Amino acid sequence: KHLLSPLDFSVEELDNLMDIAKDIEANPEKYAHACEGKKLATLFYEPSTRTRLSHEAAMINLGGSVLGFSSADSSSASKGESAADTIRVISCFADICAMRHPKEGAAMVASQHATIPVINAGDGGHQHPTQTLTDMLTIRSLKGRLDNMTIGLCGDLEFGRTVHSLIHALVRYPGIRFVLISPEELKLPSYIKNDVLDRQNIPYEEVVRLEDALPDLDILYMTRVQKERFFNEEDYVRMKDFYILDNKKMELAKEDNWVVFSMKNISRARVSVPATDLTERFVRGDEARSTEGSGLGLSIAKTLTTLQGGNFELYLDGDLFRVDITFPRVKAKGNAGGTTEESKEKTTSGVS
């Protein structure tokens, strides 16, 4: 069975898959040999870090092995070979294939010529079902459900394939309402509004200002503005910093609101929020431990639980994300077992 869209699984199958993912996370040794002797081919015609490595790590964690390529330039595509011809060959070498391609519909074409299951790991601005599975698992773990929620989708809604896939998946759960937050130039495509939301009578509203949407949201799903989808640099530069989430905006949100974001290739991100708030309200929609075989998306909250009320600022410095952390004055044990005052201390760490 191929996975080209979230709609390839029924709601019952999705729920069952997430239950299995939770069990894998809790009992990894139970599944350590589940794919022993099997091979996963990763065919990535487009740059990727999280998606490609998460598929490969998942297969290895399940006892299988991986082969493939990480760019079109390192495959016979650079010599003119079509995706259809490539998948015919790969079908002789592997048991399953994960494919990322810049053209919409490429995964479907591959599935029509493959003799092995094909996983769509992203096809242009169309679909990204494996990220959707991760996002759904993350949201369910945070809220305990996937129904009866108001979800804000913020940023690049026109080209954001993660948004498109998430909408397709969540409209099948009762009580879902969307708030579509984007500039006019990056609004959700009309075919999704007409063919998915309107056709199924899913309530939604479109707003430009993030501040107008935050008070009503149970989940805020932040997306980046994708430079690779723009035809000219000027439009990208004009749009890339349209939404900056900061402490002042977060004061408008409900106390049980969660922010899900990918931390992927963000041109500029500044967040200044008390660390204790972050441990409770922010989570990465990260694929490093994903539903492809490894469990729940990683939460940055886990890295901040020891801050004890400190403050931090997150920003991009070259190719590194920097986190400036300021600790409050605390009582610390002295050498003789007593306590001494410690002043505020600032530390900076970087992650690639």
Coordinates of C-alpha atoms in Angstrom, one line a residue, residues 24-335:
I24 CA 7.4 2.1 19.8
E25 CA 8.4 5.1 21.7
A26 CA 7.7 3.4 25.1
N27 CA 9.1 0.0 24.1
P28 CA 11.8 0.4 21.3
E29 CA 13.4 -2.9 22.1
K30 CA 10.1 -4.7 21.2
Y31 CA 10.4 -3.5 17.6
A32 CA 14.2 -3.6 17.2
H33 CA 14.0 -6.4 14.7
A34 CA 10.6 -5.7 13.1
C35 CA 12.2 -4.8 9.7
E36 CA 15.2 -7.1 9.9
G37 CA 16.3 -8.0 6.4
K38 CA 14.3 -5.2 4.7
K39 CA 15.7 -2.3 2.8
L40 CA 14.4 1.3 2.6
A41 CA 15.4 3.4 -0.5
T42 CA 15.3 7.1 0.1
L43 CA 15.0 9.0 -3.2
F44 CA 15.5 12.7 -2.4
Y45 CA 15.5 14.9 -5.5
E46 CA 15.2 17.9 -3.2
P47 CA 17.4 19.0 -0.2
S48 CA 16.2 17.6 3.1
T49 CA 17.6 17.1 6.6
R50 CA 14.7 16.1 8.9
T51 CA 12.6 14.1 6.6
R52 CA 15.3 12.0 5.0
L53 CA 17.2 11.3 8.2
S54 CA 14.1 10.5 10.1
H55 CA 13.1 7.9 7.6
E56 CA 16.5 6.4 7.6
A57 CA 16.8 6.5 11.4
A58 CA 13.4 4.9 11.7
M59 CA 14.3 2.0 9.4
I60 CA 17.6 1.4 11.2
N61 CA 15.9 1.5 14.6
L62 CA 13.5 -1.1 13.3
G63 CA 16.4 -3.4 12.3
G64 CA 16.4 -2.6 8.6
S65 CA 18.9 -1.0 6.3
V66 CA 18.8 2.0 3.9
L67 CA 20.2 3.0 0.5
G68 CA 19.5 5.9 -1.8
F69 CA 20.5 9.4 -2.8
S70 CA 20.2 12.9 -1.2
S71 CA 20.0 15.0 -4.3
A72 CA 19.0 14.8 -8.0
D73 CA 22.6 15.7 -9.0
S74 CA 23.9 12.5 -7.4
S75 CA 21.5 10.3 -9.3
S76 CA 20.9 9.4 -12.9
A77 CA 18.2 12.2 -13.0
S78 CA 21.1 14.5 -13.7
K79 CA 21.6 12.5 -17.0
G80 CA 17.9 12.7 -17.9
E81 CA 16.5 9.6 -16.3
S82 CA 12.8 10.0 -15.4
A83 CA 11.3 9.3 -12.0
A84 CA 9.3 6.5 -13.5
D85 CA 12.4 4.8 -14.8
T86 CA 14.3 5.3 -11.5
I87 CA 11.6 3.7 -9.5
R88 CA 11.4 0.7 -11.8
V89 CA 15.1 0.1 -11.0
I90 CA 14.9 0.9 -7.3
S91 CA 12.0 -1.7 -7.0
C92 CA 14.6 -4.4 -7.8
F93 CA 16.9 -3.2 -4.9
A94 CA 14.6 -2.2 -2.0
D95 CA 11.4 -3.3 -0.2
I96 CA 10.0 0.1 0.3
C97 CA 10.7 3.6 -1.0
A98 CA 10.5 7.2 0.5
M99 CA 10.5 9.9 -2.2
R100 CA 11.0 13.6 -2.0
H101 CA 10.5 15.6 -5.3
P102 CA 10.1 19.3 -6.1
K103 CA 7.3 18.6 -8.6
E104 CA 3.7 18.1 -7.5
G105 CA 2.4 14.6 -8.3
A106 CA 5.8 13.0 -8.7
A107 CA 5.1 10.5 -5.9
M108 CA 1.9 9.4 -7.6
V109 CA 3.7 8.9 -10.9
A110 CA 6.3 6.8 -9.1
S111 CA 3.7 4.7 -7.4
Q112 CA 2.2 3.9 -10.8
H113 CA 5.4 2.4 -12.0
A114 CA 6.7 0.8 -8.7
T115 CA 6.4 -2.8 -7.6
I116 CA 7.1 -1.7 -4.0
P117 CA 5.2 0.6 -1.6
V118 CA 6.0 4.3 -2.2
I119 CA 6.0 6.9 0.7
N120 CA 5.5 10.5 -0.4
A121 CA 8.1 12.4 1.6
G122 CA 7.0 15.7 0.1
D123 CA 6.0 16.6 -3.5
G124 CA 6.5 20.3 -4.3
G125 CA 3.8 22.4 -2.6
H126 CA 1.3 19.6 -2.7
Q127 CA 1.4 17.1 0.1
H128 CA 3.7 15.9 3.0
P129 CA 1.8 13.1 4.7
T130 CA 4.7 11.8 6.9
Q131 CA 5.1 15.2 8.5
T132 CA 1.3 15.3 9.0
L133 CA 1.4 12.0 10.9
T134 CA 4.1 13.5 13.1
D135 CA 2.1 16.7 13.7
M136 CA -1.1 14.7 14.5
L137 CA 0.8 12.5 17.0
T138 CA 2.3 15.6 18.6
I139 CA -1.0 17.4 18.9
R140 CA -2.8 14.3 20.3
S141 CA 0.0 13.9 22.9
L142 CA -0.4 17.5 24.0
K143 CA -4.2 17.8 23.9
G144 CA -5.2 14.2 24.4
R145 CA -7.5 14.4 21.3
L146 CA -7.7 15.3 17.7
D147 CA -11.3 16.6 17.7
N148 CA -13.1 19.6 19.0
M149 CA -10.3 22.1 18.5
T150 CA -9.6 25.5 16.9
I151 CA -6.3 25.3 15.1
G152 CA -4.5 28.4 13.7
L153 CA -2.3 27.8 10.7
C154 CA 0.1 30.7 10.3
G155 CA 2.6 31.7 7.6
D156 CA 3.0 30.4 4.1
L157 CA -0.3 28.7 3.5
E158 CA -0.1 28.9 -0.3
F159 CA 3.0 26.7 -0.8
G160 CA 3.1 25.0 2.6
R161 CA 2.6 21.3 1.9
T162 CA 2.6 20.5 5.6
V163 CA -0.4 22.8 6.0
H164 CA -2.2 21.2 3.0
S165 CA -1.7 17.7 4.3
L166 CA -2.7 18.6 7.9
I167 CA -6.0 20.1 6.7
H168 CA -6.8 17.1 4.6
A169 CA -6.2 14.8 7.7
L170 CA -7.9 16.8 10.4
V171 CA -11.2 17.7 8.6
R172 CA -12.2 14.1 9.2
Y173 CA -12.4 14.6 12.9
P174 CA -15.5 16.2 14.4
G175 CA -15.5 19.8 15.9
I176 CA -12.4 21.0 14.0
R177 CA -12.3 24.7 13.1
F178 CA -9.4 26.5 11.3
V179 CA -8.1 30.1 11.5
L180 CA -6.0 30.8 8.4
I181 CA -3.4 33.4 9.3
S182 CA -1.4 34.7 6.3
P183 CA -0.6 37.7 4.2
E184 CA -2.8 38.2 1.1
E185 CA 0.0 36.9 -1.1
L186 CA 0.3 33.6 0.7
K187 CA -3.3 32.7 1.4
L188 CA -4.5 29.1 1.3
P189 CA -5.2 28.0 -2.3
S190 CA -8.8 28.2 -3.3
Y191 CA -8.9 24.6 -4.4
I192 CA -8.3 23.5 -0.8
K193 CA -10.9 26.0 0.6
N194 CA -13.5 25.0 -2.0
D195 CA -12.9 21.3 -2.4
V196 CA -12.0 20.4 1.2
L197 CA -13.2 23.0 3.7
D198 CA -16.3 24.3 2.0
R199 CA -17.4 20.9 0.6
Q200 CA -17.3 19.4 4.1
N201 CA -18.7 22.4 5.8
I202 CA -15.6 22.9 8.0
P203 CA -15.8 26.3 9.7
Y204 CA -12.8 28.6 9.0
E205 CA -11.9 32.2 8.9
E206 CA -9.0 34.1 7.2
V207 CA -7.1 36.8 9.0
V208 CA -3.9 38.7 8.4
R209 CA -2.9 39.7 11.9
L210 CA -1.7 37.0 14.2
E211 CA -2.9 39.0 17.2
D212 CA -6.5 38.8 16.0
A213 CA -6.4 35.0 16.0
L214 CA -4.4 34.0 19.1
P215 CA -7.2 34.4 21.8
D216 CA -9.3 31.7 20.2
L217 CA -6.7 29.1 19.4
D218 CA -6.1 25.7 21.0
I219 CA -3.1 25.0 18.7
L220 CA -1.0 27.5 16.8
Y221 CA 0.8 25.9 13.9
M222 CA 3.6 28.1 12.7
T223 CA 5.2 27.6 9.2
R224 CA 8.1 29.2 7.5
V225 CA 8.0 31.3 4.4
Q226 CA 9.7 29.0 1.8
K227 CA 12.4 30.7 -0.2
E228 CA 12.6 27.8 -2.6
R229 CA 8.9 28.3 -3.7
F230 CA 9.4 32.0 -4.7
F231 CA 10.1 33.0 -8.3
N232 CA 12.0 36.2 -7.3
E233 CA 14.1 37.2 -4.4
E234 CA 12.3 40.5 -3.8
D235 CA 9.0 38.8 -2.9
Y236 CA 10.7 36.5 -0.5
V237 CA 12.6 39.2 1.3
R238 CA 9.4 41.2 1.6
M239 CA 7.5 38.3 3.1
K240 CA 10.0 36.3 5.2
D241 CA 9.6 38.3 8.4
F242 CA 5.9 38.9 8.2
Y243 CA 5.2 36.9 11.4
I244 CA 7.4 37.1 14.5
L245 CA 6.0 35.4 17.6
D246 CA 7.0 37.1 20.8
N247 CA 6.1 37.3 24.5
K248 CA 3.7 40.2 24.0
K249 CA 1.7 38.2 21.4
M250 CA 1.7 35.1 23.6
E251 CA 0.0 37.0 26.4
L252 CA -3.1 37.1 24.1
A253 CA -3.2 33.3 23.9
K254 CA -5.2 30.9 26.1
E255 CA -3.2 29.3 28.9
D256 CA -3.6 25.9 27.4
N257 CA -2.6 27.0 23.9
W258 CA 0.3 25.1 22.4
V259 CA 2.6 26.4 19.6
V260 CA 3.8 23.8 17.2
F261 CA 6.7 24.7 14.9
S262 CA 9.4 23.1 12.9
M263 CA 12.5 25.3 13.5
K264 CA 13.3 24.7 9.9
N265 CA 15.4 27.2 7.9
I266 CA 13.9 30.2 9.5
S267 CA 15.5 33.5 8.3
R268 CA 14.9 35.3 11.5
A269 CA 13.1 34.1 14.7
R270 CA 13.1 35.9 17.9
V271 CA 11.1 34.5 20.8
S272 CA 11.4 36.1 24.3
V273 CA 9.2 34.1 26.7
P274 CA 9.8 32.9 30.3
A275 CA 11.4 29.5 30.2
T276 CA 8.8 28.0 32.4
D277 CA 6.1 29.1 30.0
L278 CA 8.0 27.4 27.2
T279 CA 8.2 24.1 28.9
E280 CA 4.4 24.2 29.1
R281 CA 3.4 25.8 25.8
F282 CA 5.9 25.2 23.0
V283 CA 6.7 22.0 21.2
R284 CA 8.7 21.3 18.0
G285 CA 6.9 19.5 15.2
D286 CA 10.2 17.7 14.7
E287 CA 10.6 14.6 12.6
A288 CA 13.7 13.4 14.4
R289 CA 11.5 10.9 16.2
S290 CA 8.6 10.5 13.9
T291 CA 5.7 8.3 13.1
E292 CA 7.6 6.6 10.3
G293 CA 8.9 4.3 13.0
S294 CA 10.4 6.1 16.0
G295 CA 7.6 7.7 17.9
L296 CA 6.6 11.2 19.2
G297 CA 8.0 14.4 17.8
L298 CA 10.8 15.9 19.9
S299 CA 9.8 18.8 22.2
I300 CA 12.2 21.6 22.9
A301 CA 10.5 21.9 26.3
K302 CA 12.5 18.9 27.4
T303 CA 15.7 20.9 26.9
L304 CA 14.4 23.7 29.1
T305 CA 13.0 22.0 32.1
T306 CA 16.1 22.9 34.2
L307 CA 15.9 26.6 33.7
Q308 CA 13.8 27.2 36.7
G309 CA 12.2 30.4 35.6
G310 CA 15.0 31.7 33.5
N311 CA 14.4 33.7 30.3
F312 CA 15.8 32.9 26.9
E313 CA 15.9 34.5 23.5
L314 CA 16.1 32.4 20.3
Y315 CA 17.6 33.8 17.1
L316 CA 19.5 32.8 14.0
D317 CA 23.3 33.6 13.9
G318 CA 24.7 32.6 10.6
D319 CA 23.9 28.9 10.2
L320 CA 23.3 28.3 13.9
F321 CA 20.3 28.8 16.1
R322 CA 21.5 30.6 19.2
V323 CA 19.7 30.5 22.5
D324 CA 20.6 33.2 25.0
I325 CA 19.6 32.1 28.5
T326 CA 19.4 34.4 31.5
F327 CA 19.1 32.8 34.9
P328 CA 17.6 34.6 37.9
R329 CA 19.3 35.2 41.2
V330 CA 19.3 31.9 43.1
K331 CA 20.6 30.5 46.3
A332 CA 23.5 28.1 45.7
K333 CA 25.2 25.8 48.1
G334 CA 28.7 26.9 49.2
N335 CA 31.7 24.7 49.7

